[in-house]
Amino acid sequence: MTFTLEARWFGSAPLPDALRQWFAALGAVETSTQTDLYLPAEDPAFNLKMRDGQLQIKRRLAGPLSTAFSDAASGRCEQWGKWTLDLADPPVAVWDDDPTDLWVAVEKTRHQLSFAPEEQSALSERLPTTPAATLDAELTTVEAATDTAWTFCLEAEGPVASLVDTLTAAGPAVLDETLPVALAPNQSFGYVRWLQQRPSVTTRPASSVQIPRN
């Protein structure tokens, strides 16, 4: 099990070129493409998805907590607990044979970079020393059915005692005056809530698998 504290924002497609260039200038960015299968719940505090032959279960433990990182970036931080389990069956087996219509395929192009604890002193002198958390940043384009968007996330992962100090100290250093777009609180939420807002996504099962109603 791992613990994270993260702030995430969503924006309308297409991904602004200025935002992509800003992110690339932060450090050594790794880019990958993948398709995750989500089972969106009616409660945004619960997140279940399949990725790369694994089942990931996330449960919100605290938040959302309103946080202002800079003049251009204010959002809601959420603490999550995450369990990762290996799957015996590949995710495509579930996707190809799903009579409920509940599983949602989300295609992602992810640009990611990570700051190890020993590298974070270059961001801010206020970062905690021990126990230290890893800081991750992600800029991703997403597509679910006919809906597209981009999302930016800043996440601290590690010992619970270091999560708040790491994110609140590093956040203003990353999201400083060079940020080319505004990140507002009404854009700040997790994947489940974003999926709930999509017209093409439902959290209710197909009528064909439900018992008849009198």
Short mmCIF file of the C-alpha atoms (twelve columns), coordinates in Angstrom:
data_MODEL
# 
_entry.id   MODEL 
# 
loop_
_atom_site.group_PDB 
_atom_site.id 
_atom_site.type_symbol 
_atom_site.label_atom_id 
_atom_site.label_alt_id 
_atom_site.label_comp_id 
_atom_site.label_asym_id 
_atom_site.label_seq_id 
_atom_site.Cartn_x 
_atom_site.Cartn_y 
_atom_site.Cartn_z 
_atom_site.pdbx_PDB_model_num 
ATOM 1   C CA . MET A 1   0.000   0.000   0.000   1 
ATOM 2   C CA . THR A 2   1.162   3.530   -0.753  1 
ATOM 3   C CA . PHE A 3   -0.008  6.958   0.434   1 
ATOM 4   C CA . THR A 4   -0.256  10.089  -1.697  1 
ATOM 5   C CA . LEU A 5   -1.348  13.692  -1.415  1 
ATOM 6   C CA . GLU A 6   -2.236  15.181  -4.767  1 
ATOM 7   C CA . ALA A 7   -3.783  18.149  -6.474  1 
ATOM 8   C CA . ARG A 8   -5.210  17.629  -9.967  1 
ATOM 9   C CA . TRP A 9   -6.776  19.968  -12.505 1 
ATOM 10  C CA . PHE A 10  -8.603  19.331  -15.786 1 
ATOM 11  C CA . GLY A 11  -8.804  21.609  -18.807 1 
ATOM 12  C CA . SER A 12  -10.618 21.562  -22.129 1 
ATOM 13  C CA . ALA A 13  -8.832  20.113  -25.153 1 
ATOM 14  C CA . PRO A 14  -6.598  20.810  -26.932 1 
ATOM 15  C CA . LEU A 15  -3.589  20.921  -24.619 1 
ATOM 16  C CA . PRO A 16  -2.130  24.463  -24.838 1 
ATOM 17  C CA . ASP A 17  1.291   24.521  -26.505 1 
ATOM 18  C CA . ALA A 18  2.540   26.983  -23.894 1 
ATOM 19  C CA . LEU A 19  1.621   24.568  -21.105 1 
ATOM 20  C CA . ARG A 20  3.384   21.675  -22.821 1 
ATOM 21  C CA . GLN A 21  6.526   23.776  -23.315 1 
ATOM 22  C CA . TRP A 22  6.445   24.972  -19.701 1 
ATOM 23  C CA . PHE A 23  6.195   21.404  -18.461 1 
ATOM 24  C CA . ALA A 24  9.052   20.217  -20.675 1 
ATOM 25  C CA . ALA A 25  11.282  22.897  -19.160 1 
ATOM 26  C CA . LEU A 26  10.754  21.561  -15.618 1 
ATOM 27  C CA . GLY A 27  13.085  18.598  -16.038 1 
ATOM 28  C CA . ALA A 28  13.623  15.201  -17.631 1 
ATOM 29  C CA . VAL A 29  10.156  14.328  -18.927 1 
ATOM 30  C CA . GLU A 30  9.154   10.767  -19.810 1 
ATOM 31  C CA . THR A 31  6.282   10.319  -22.280 1 
ATOM 32  C CA . SER A 32  4.126   7.201   -22.609 1 
ATOM 33  C CA . THR A 33  0.749   6.175   -24.031 1 
ATOM 34  C CA . GLN A 34  -1.635  3.698   -22.459 1 
ATOM 35  C CA . THR A 35  -5.275  2.765   -22.038 1 
ATOM 36  C CA . ASP A 36  -6.636  2.453   -18.503 1 
ATOM 37  C CA . LEU A 37  -9.940  0.776   -17.708 1 
ATOM 38  C CA . TYR A 38  -11.969 2.600   -15.047 1 
ATOM 39  C CA . LEU A 39  -14.995 1.380   -13.125 1 
ATOM 40  C CA . PRO A 40  -16.414 4.779   -12.101 1 
ATOM 41  C CA . ALA A 41  -18.310 4.704   -8.823  1 
ATOM 42  C CA . GLU A 42  -21.053 7.098   -7.774  1 
ATOM 43  C CA . ASP A 43  -18.751 8.178   -4.928  1 
ATOM 44  C CA . PRO A 44  -15.695 10.156  -6.182  1 
ATOM 45  C CA . ALA A 45  -13.815 9.089   -3.023  1 
ATOM 46  C CA . PHE A 46  -13.362 5.619   -4.561  1 
ATOM 47  C CA . ASN A 47  -11.276 4.945   -7.673  1 
ATOM 48  C CA . LEU A 48  -10.827 1.523   -9.264  1 
ATOM 49  C CA . LYS A 49  -8.934  0.946   -12.489 1 
ATOM 50  C CA . MET A 50  -6.947  -1.664  -14.397 1 
ATOM 51  C CA . ARG A 51  -3.560  -0.744  -15.840 1 
ATOM 52  C CA . ASP A 52  -0.676  -2.787  -17.253 1 
ATOM 53  C CA . GLY A 53  -1.936  -6.111  -15.908 1 
ATOM 54  C CA . GLN A 54  -2.654  -4.709  -12.455 1 
ATOM 55  C CA . LEU A 55  -5.736  -3.722  -10.492 1 
ATOM 56  C CA . GLN A 56  -5.380  -0.383  -8.683  1 
ATOM 57  C CA . ILE A 57  -7.739  0.497   -5.861  1 
ATOM 58  C CA . LYS A 58  -7.633  4.025   -4.463  1 
ATOM 59  C CA . ARG A 59  -9.634  5.299   -1.500  1 
ATOM 60  C CA . ARG A 60  -9.661  8.960   -0.523  1 
ATOM 61  C CA . LEU A 61  -8.524  9.262   3.097   1 
ATOM 62  C CA . ALA A 62  -8.763  13.042  3.575   1 
ATOM 63  C CA . GLY A 63  -9.899  16.111  1.664   1 
ATOM 64  C CA . PRO A 64  -10.624 17.770  -0.625  1 
ATOM 65  C CA . LEU A 65  -8.626  20.531  1.083   1 
ATOM 66  C CA . SER A 66  -8.594  23.984  -0.553  1 
ATOM 67  C CA . THR A 67  -5.002  25.070  -1.204  1 
ATOM 68  C CA . ALA A 68  -3.492  28.123  -2.909  1 
ATOM 69  C CA . PHE A 69  -0.093  27.287  -4.395  1 
ATOM 70  C CA . SER A 70  0.458   30.611  -6.179  1 
ATOM 71  C CA . ASP A 71  -1.464  33.501  -7.702  1 
ATOM 72  C CA . ALA A 72  -2.099  31.360  -10.804 1 
ATOM 73  C CA . ALA A 73  -2.777  27.992  -9.173  1 
ATOM 74  C CA . SER A 74  -5.375  27.168  -6.531  1 
ATOM 75  C CA . GLY A 75  -6.931  23.771  -6.108  1 
ATOM 76  C CA . ARG A 76  -8.116  20.995  -3.840  1 
ATOM 77  C CA . CYS A 77  -5.668  18.513  -2.343  1 
ATOM 78  C CA . GLU A 78  -6.787  14.951  -1.671  1 
ATOM 79  C CA . GLN A 79  -5.012  12.279  0.355   1 
ATOM 80  C CA . TRP A 80  -5.319  8.773   -1.093  1 
ATOM 81  C CA . GLY A 81  -4.430  5.264   -0.051  1 
ATOM 82  C CA . LYS A 82  -3.588  2.994   -2.992  1 
ATOM 83  C CA . TRP A 83  -3.453  -0.781  -3.264  1 
ATOM 84  C CA . THR A 84  -1.949  -2.424  -6.369  1 
ATOM 85  C CA . LEU A 85  -2.693  -6.084  -7.151  1 
ATOM 86  C CA . ASP A 86  -1.451  -8.259  -9.994  1 
ATOM 87  C CA . LEU A 87  -4.160  -9.630  -12.297 1 
ATOM 88  C CA . ALA A 88  -4.419  -13.206 -13.509 1 
ATOM 89  C CA . ASP A 89  -6.548  -12.130 -16.485 1 
ATOM 90  C CA . PRO A 90  -5.562  -9.253  -18.785 1 
ATOM 91  C CA . PRO A 91  -7.761  -6.131  -18.636 1 
ATOM 92  C CA . VAL A 92  -8.845  -6.598  -22.262 1 
ATOM 93  C CA . ALA A 93  -10.720 -9.761  -21.206 1 
ATOM 94  C CA . VAL A 94  -12.989 -7.644  -18.999 1 
ATOM 95  C CA . TRP A 95  -13.392 -4.897  -21.595 1 
ATOM 96  C CA . ASP A 96  -14.346 -7.343  -24.392 1 
ATOM 97  C CA . ASP A 97  -16.941 -9.162  -22.299 1 
ATOM 98  C CA . ASP A 98  -18.680 -6.518  -20.183 1 
ATOM 99  C CA . PRO A 99  -22.483 -6.796  -20.256 1 
ATOM 100 C CA . THR A 100 -22.855 -4.033  -17.659 1 
ATOM 101 C CA . ASP A 101 -21.445 -1.192  -19.818 1 
ATOM 102 C CA . LEU A 102 -19.796 0.166   -16.656 1 
ATOM 103 C CA . TRP A 103 -16.121 -0.156  -17.555 1 
ATOM 104 C CA . VAL A 104 -14.729 2.923   -19.327 1 
ATOM 105 C CA . ALA A 105 -11.586 2.911   -21.446 1 
ATOM 106 C CA . VAL A 106 -9.528  6.090   -20.976 1 
ATOM 107 C CA . GLU A 107 -6.722  6.625   -23.470 1 
ATOM 108 C CA . LYS A 108 -3.833  8.656   -22.093 1 
ATOM 109 C CA . THR A 109 -0.671  10.279  -23.367 1 
ATOM 110 C CA . ARG A 110 1.276   10.990  -20.196 1 
ATOM 111 C CA . HIS A 111 4.195   13.376  -19.758 1 
ATOM 112 C CA . GLN A 112 5.742   12.674  -16.363 1 
ATOM 113 C CA . LEU A 113 8.698   13.749  -14.265 1 
ATOM 114 C CA . SER A 114 9.741   12.837  -10.756 1 
ATOM 115 C CA . PHE A 115 11.810  14.615  -8.125  1 
ATOM 116 C CA . ALA A 116 13.457  12.178  -5.718  1 
ATOM 117 C CA . PRO A 117 13.855  13.415  -2.129  1 
ATOM 118 C CA . GLU A 118 17.554  14.199  -2.650  1 
ATOM 119 C CA . GLU A 119 16.715  16.308  -5.736  1 
ATOM 120 C CA . GLN A 120 13.994  18.432  -4.171  1 
ATOM 121 C CA . SER A 121 16.312  20.875  -2.407  1 
ATOM 122 C CA . ALA A 122 16.761  22.570  -5.788  1 
ATOM 123 C CA . LEU A 123 13.054  23.474  -5.688  1 
ATOM 124 C CA . SER A 124 12.758  24.865  -2.183  1 
ATOM 125 C CA . GLU A 125 14.757  25.053  1.035   1 
ATOM 126 C CA . ARG A 126 11.511  24.555  2.961   1 
ATOM 127 C CA . LEU A 127 11.135  20.904  1.941   1 
ATOM 128 C CA . PRO A 128 11.242  18.383  4.799   1 
ATOM 129 C CA . THR A 129 14.372  16.294  5.196   1 
ATOM 130 C CA . THR A 130 13.331  13.051  6.896   1 
ATOM 131 C CA . PRO A 131 11.272  11.062  6.315   1 
ATOM 132 C CA . ALA A 132 11.079  12.357  2.756   1 
ATOM 133 C CA . ALA A 133 8.405   11.885  0.086   1 
ATOM 134 C CA . THR A 134 8.814   11.667  -3.663  1 
ATOM 135 C CA . LEU A 135 7.342   14.504  -5.723  1 
ATOM 136 C CA . ASP A 136 5.763   13.666  -9.102  1 
ATOM 137 C CA . ALA A 137 4.335   15.956  -11.773 1 
ATOM 138 C CA . GLU A 138 2.170   14.796  -14.663 1 
ATOM 139 C CA . LEU A 139 0.690   16.489  -17.731 1 
ATOM 140 C CA . THR A 140 -1.641  14.181  -19.643 1 
ATOM 141 C CA . THR A 141 -4.058  14.290  -22.542 1 
ATOM 142 C CA . VAL A 142 -7.054  12.004  -22.003 1 
ATOM 143 C CA . GLU A 143 -9.827  10.619  -24.194 1 
ATOM 144 C CA . ALA A 144 -12.903 8.708   -23.034 1 
ATOM 145 C CA . ALA A 145 -15.312 7.808   -25.836 1 
ATOM 146 C CA . THR A 146 -15.987 11.164  -27.559 1 
ATOM 147 C CA . ASP A 147 -14.716 13.324  -24.694 1 
ATOM 148 C CA . THR A 148 -11.177 14.748  -24.628 1 
ATOM 149 C CA . ALA A 149 -9.319  16.898  -22.108 1 
ATOM 150 C CA . TRP A 150 -5.957  17.525  -20.524 1 
ATOM 151 C CA . THR A 151 -5.048  17.127  -16.870 1 
ATOM 152 C CA . PHE A 152 -2.171  18.324  -14.699 1 
ATOM 153 C CA . CYS A 153 -1.325  16.695  -11.382 1 
ATOM 154 C CA . LEU A 154 1.219   17.417  -8.667  1 
ATOM 155 C CA . GLU A 155 1.614   14.544  -6.210  1 
ATOM 156 C CA . ALA A 156 3.639   13.715  -3.107  1 
ATOM 157 C CA . GLU A 157 4.056   10.014  -2.364  1 
ATOM 158 C CA . GLY A 158 5.664   8.471   0.695   1 
ATOM 159 C CA . PRO A 159 5.378   8.600   4.493   1 
ATOM 160 C CA . VAL A 160 2.157   10.231  5.663   1 
ATOM 161 C CA . ALA A 161 4.086   12.573  7.976   1 
ATOM 162 C CA . SER A 162 5.889   14.177  5.015   1 
ATOM 163 C CA . LEU A 163 3.054   14.487  2.477   1 
ATOM 164 C CA . VAL A 164 1.695   17.907  3.466   1 
ATOM 165 C CA . ASP A 165 5.096   19.540  3.942   1 
ATOM 166 C CA . THR A 166 6.409   18.186  0.629   1 
ATOM 167 C CA . LEU A 167 3.425   19.247  -1.455  1 
ATOM 168 C CA . THR A 168 2.881   22.656  0.129   1 
ATOM 169 C CA . ALA A 169 6.582   23.534  -0.091  1 
ATOM 170 C CA . ALA A 170 7.169   22.198  -3.607  1 
ATOM 171 C CA . GLY A 171 3.849   23.361  -5.077  1 
ATOM 172 C CA . PRO A 172 4.635   27.090  -5.082  1 
ATOM 173 C CA . ALA A 173 8.129   26.367  -6.420  1 
ATOM 174 C CA . VAL A 174 6.753   24.426  -9.410  1 
ATOM 175 C CA . LEU A 175 3.591   26.458  -9.998  1 
ATOM 176 C CA . ASP A 176 5.327   29.835  -9.927  1 
ATOM 177 C CA . GLU A 177 4.933   32.934  -12.101 1 
ATOM 178 C CA . THR A 178 6.183   31.015  -15.166 1 
ATOM 179 C CA . LEU A 179 2.980   28.921  -15.253 1 
ATOM 180 C CA . PRO A 180 1.365   29.975  -18.581 1 
ATOM 181 C CA . VAL A 181 -2.262  29.115  -17.688 1 
ATOM 182 C CA . ALA A 182 -4.451  29.644  -14.652 1 
ATOM 183 C CA . LEU A 183 -5.386  26.560  -12.605 1 
ATOM 184 C CA . ALA A 184 -8.618  27.281  -10.752 1 
ATOM 185 C CA . PRO A 185 -10.415 25.471  -7.919  1 
ATOM 186 C CA . ASN A 186 -13.418 24.674  -10.138 1 
ATOM 187 C CA . GLN A 187 -11.063 22.684  -12.384 1 
ATOM 188 C CA . SER A 188 -9.562  20.743  -9.485  1 
ATOM 189 C CA . PHE A 189 -10.854 17.200  -8.912  1 
ATOM 190 C CA . GLY A 190 -9.974  13.572  -9.585  1 
ATOM 191 C CA . TYR A 191 -10.561 11.222  -12.486 1 
ATOM 192 C CA . VAL A 192 -13.783 9.753   -11.136 1 
ATOM 193 C CA . ARG A 193 -15.480 13.134  -10.935 1 
ATOM 194 C CA . TRP A 194 -14.230 14.004  -14.429 1 
ATOM 195 C CA . LEU A 195 -15.730 10.765  -15.761 1 
ATOM 196 C CA . GLN A 196 -18.994 11.426  -13.913 1 
ATOM 197 C CA . GLN A 197 -19.322 14.720  -15.800 1 
ATOM 198 C CA . ARG A 198 -18.947 13.086  -19.239 1 
ATOM 199 C CA . PRO A 199 -22.200 12.577  -21.174 1 
ATOM 200 C CA . SER A 200 -20.821 9.347   -22.638 1 
ATOM 201 C CA . VAL A 201 -20.138 7.757   -19.222 1 
ATOM 202 C CA . THR A 202 -22.662 6.189   -16.873 1 
ATOM 203 C CA . THR A 203 -22.290 4.898   -13.313 1 
ATOM 204 C CA . ARG A 204 -25.469 2.840   -13.648 1 
ATOM 205 C CA . PRO A 205 -25.415 -0.657  -15.191 1 
ATOM 206 C CA . ALA A 206 -27.082 -1.532  -18.462 1 
ATOM 207 C CA . SER A 207 -30.788 -2.316  -18.079 1 
ATOM 208 C CA . SER A 208 -30.213 -5.711  -19.721 1 
ATOM 209 C CA . VAL A 209 -28.346 -6.990  -16.643 1 
ATOM 210 C CA . GLN A 210 -30.795 -5.627  -14.041 1 
ATOM 211 C CA . ILE A 211 -33.710 -7.546  -12.611 1 
ATOM 212 C CA . PRO A 212 -37.055 -6.291  -13.978 1 
ATOM 213 C CA . ARG A 213 -38.746 -3.516  -12.070 1 
ATOM 214 C CA . ASN A 214 -42.422 -3.826  -11.299 1 
# 
